[in-house]
């Protein structure tokens, strides 16, 4: 196998018996998408912190539990993202993954060894999982989870399967996987509150319908006044919250493109491009663009955390 292109610290790998694999000194790094993503999760984190603090104050008033204890436990709970037993629970019960059967494990282990050896990474630090799905897809999560769909293992040629795994390894090596999980975890109290409010919303609407019109008018005027005062006092900063879903999605798309580039630098750019072209053809239903269905609306594209296949192919061209 010829040497693979890549940055100076990447390692070429020849898959021959007795080959010694040298690992990088730094197995992981963080790129700018990690810090941007965490910064965009800050409002949700502050809201969740306020909810946790309110719960801690209630526990202190009712059960004399020190306020600092629940707050400290919740702040430290993010470390569970790198706790292996917790990761396995996450894989089983949240992501609905399962361990590969022997035939799947044999295929994955060989390909994963090739990918991690090229990257100079200790592949045994990660755990390979399977998602029962008819899609050609894969995912990376927490600190050590790499999963592929059962269809991908069964149907993809080894070169394309290696490209998919190299893409997911790129997410781990760049810090994308753990940062997304931390953002999700620390926003969970606010998300649970929103879900609870959504459940009682129909009851509130039914109650509000029986209220007199003057009550509705007073509520609308009061709400508008409070909103105007808040915006004036904060120089309109709360309006930025409306843009957070779009900014977060943009950062997610950028992370996907960087993971593609990571796979290409390891020498898997061509099979990854072939796979993307195949997916693009399947989506359109025909090789010609004229037969393609209408594209998703602008809002849907801006809220998507994954770039479309054409964009990914465009960014891969310099690395083919």
XYZ file of C-alpha atoms in Angstrom, residues 71-242:
172
model
C -24.836 22.113 42.396
C -21.367 20.574 42.737
C -22.636 17.094 41.870
C -24.399 18.362 38.775
C -21.350 20.370 37.662
C -19.103 17.323 38.090
C -21.543 14.953 36.391
C -20.232 15.894 32.944
C -17.205 13.733 33.644
C -19.456 10.705 33.210
C -19.185 11.324 29.458
C -15.785 9.599 29.655
C -16.799 6.903 32.159
C -16.842 3.570 30.323
C -19.814 1.952 32.166
C -21.846 5.146 31.726
C -20.929 5.235 28.032
C -22.200 1.677 27.644
C -25.494 2.593 29.309
C -25.727 5.565 26.946
C -25.057 3.322 23.956
C -27.676 0.758 24.997
C -30.523 2.858 26.344
C -30.176 6.275 24.673
C -28.587 5.535 21.301
C -30.141 2.029 21.048
C -26.931 0.346 19.923
C -25.780 -3.228 20.454
C -22.524 -5.124 20.361
C -21.471 -6.554 16.988
C -22.018 -10.251 16.410
C -18.873 -12.297 15.632
C -19.169 -11.879 11.848
C -19.609 -8.107 12.183
C -16.814 -7.886 14.741
C -14.411 -9.662 12.409
C -15.073 -7.199 9.595
C -14.997 -4.114 11.827
C -11.889 -5.122 13.755
C -9.795 -5.537 10.608
C -10.919 -2.266 9.045
C -10.696 -0.347 12.328
C -7.116 -1.544 12.836
C -6.172 -0.229 9.396
C -7.803 3.154 10.012
C -6.372 3.714 13.488
C -2.924 2.514 12.449
C -2.807 5.055 9.632
C -3.857 7.750 12.100
C -1.319 6.665 14.705
C -4.089 6.101 17.238
C -4.566 3.288 19.741
C -7.744 1.725 18.365
C -8.277 -0.399 21.478
C -9.263 2.751 23.371
C -12.538 2.886 21.424
C -15.551 0.587 21.436
C -17.274 -0.495 18.227
C -21.074 -0.762 18.231
C -23.836 -1.584 15.749
C -27.075 0.266 15.040
C -29.865 -1.791 13.473
C -30.785 0.441 10.557
C -31.278 0.250 6.814
C -29.340 3.498 6.329
C -25.695 3.761 5.337
C -24.606 5.727 8.342
C -22.306 5.870 11.360
C -21.909 7.925 14.510
C -19.429 8.826 17.208
C -20.472 9.666 20.744
C -19.142 10.316 24.227
C -15.453 9.629 24.684
C -15.034 6.240 23.061
C -18.149 5.134 21.124
C -17.957 4.458 17.384
C -21.028 2.907 15.773
C -22.020 1.943 12.248
C -25.320 0.687 10.909
C -25.846 -2.991 10.217
C -26.427 -2.230 6.540
C -23.089 -0.423 6.294
C -21.240 -3.448 7.673
C -23.086 -5.855 5.385
C -23.019 -3.912 2.108
C -20.138 -1.446 2.031
C -16.836 -2.523 0.469
C -14.026 -2.459 2.998
C -12.491 0.693 1.500
C -15.732 2.668 1.900
C -16.363 1.223 5.349
C -12.849 2.341 6.283
C -13.632 5.838 4.979
C -16.755 5.987 7.163
C -14.813 4.846 10.229
C -12.025 7.331 9.472
C -14.632 10.091 9.387
C -15.953 9.063 12.817
C -12.419 8.788 14.171
C -11.905 12.360 13.010
C -14.822 13.448 15.200
C -13.189 11.804 18.203
C -9.683 13.048 17.519
C -10.921 16.627 17.084
C -13.090 16.595 20.213
C -16.430 16.885 18.404
C -18.013 13.817 20.022
C -17.404 14.673 23.661
C -18.225 18.361 23.248
C -21.613 17.587 21.668
C -22.423 15.187 24.496
C -21.423 17.717 27.160
C -23.562 20.385 25.505
C -26.518 18.002 25.440
C -26.015 16.900 29.044
C -25.685 20.339 30.605
C -28.737 21.578 28.694
C -30.843 18.656 29.939
C -32.539 20.425 32.917
C -33.772 23.215 30.644
C -34.925 20.668 28.072
C -36.861 18.718 30.711
C -38.525 21.930 31.880
C -39.563 22.737 28.325
C -40.993 19.244 27.880
C -42.969 19.610 31.118
C -44.332 22.978 29.992
C -45.297 21.456 26.647
C -47.377 18.838 28.427
C -49.327 21.367 30.489
C -49.695 23.818 27.597
C -53.020 22.388 26.342
C -54.495 22.720 29.824
C -53.282 26.312 30.081
C -54.805 27.113 26.685
C -58.154 25.654 27.724
C -58.051 27.700 30.920
C -57.095 30.845 29.047
C -60.029 30.465 26.643
C -62.455 30.868 29.538
C -60.791 34.098 30.669
C -62.450 37.408 29.743
C -61.098 39.411 26.797
C -59.875 42.177 29.061
C -57.650 39.646 30.821
C -56.080 38.655 27.493
C -55.446 42.278 26.584
C -53.834 43.042 29.929
C -51.610 39.940 29.680
C -50.451 40.817 26.157
C -49.728 44.425 27.128
C -47.841 43.387 30.271
C -45.819 40.754 28.411
C -44.942 43.216 25.641
C -43.910 45.858 28.149
C -41.672 43.459 30.087
C -40.089 42.240 26.846
C -39.408 45.791 25.685
C -37.860 46.769 29.029
C -35.686 43.651 29.012
C -34.446 44.286 25.474
C -33.636 47.914 26.250
C -31.790 47.012 29.451
C -29.744 44.287 27.748
C -29.168 46.096 24.426
C -31.169 43.446 22.574
C -28.889 40.551 23.537
C -31.801 38.141 24.243
C -32.626 38.317 20.523
C -29.421 36.391 19.883
C -31.097 33.349 21.431
C -33.314 33.174 18.341
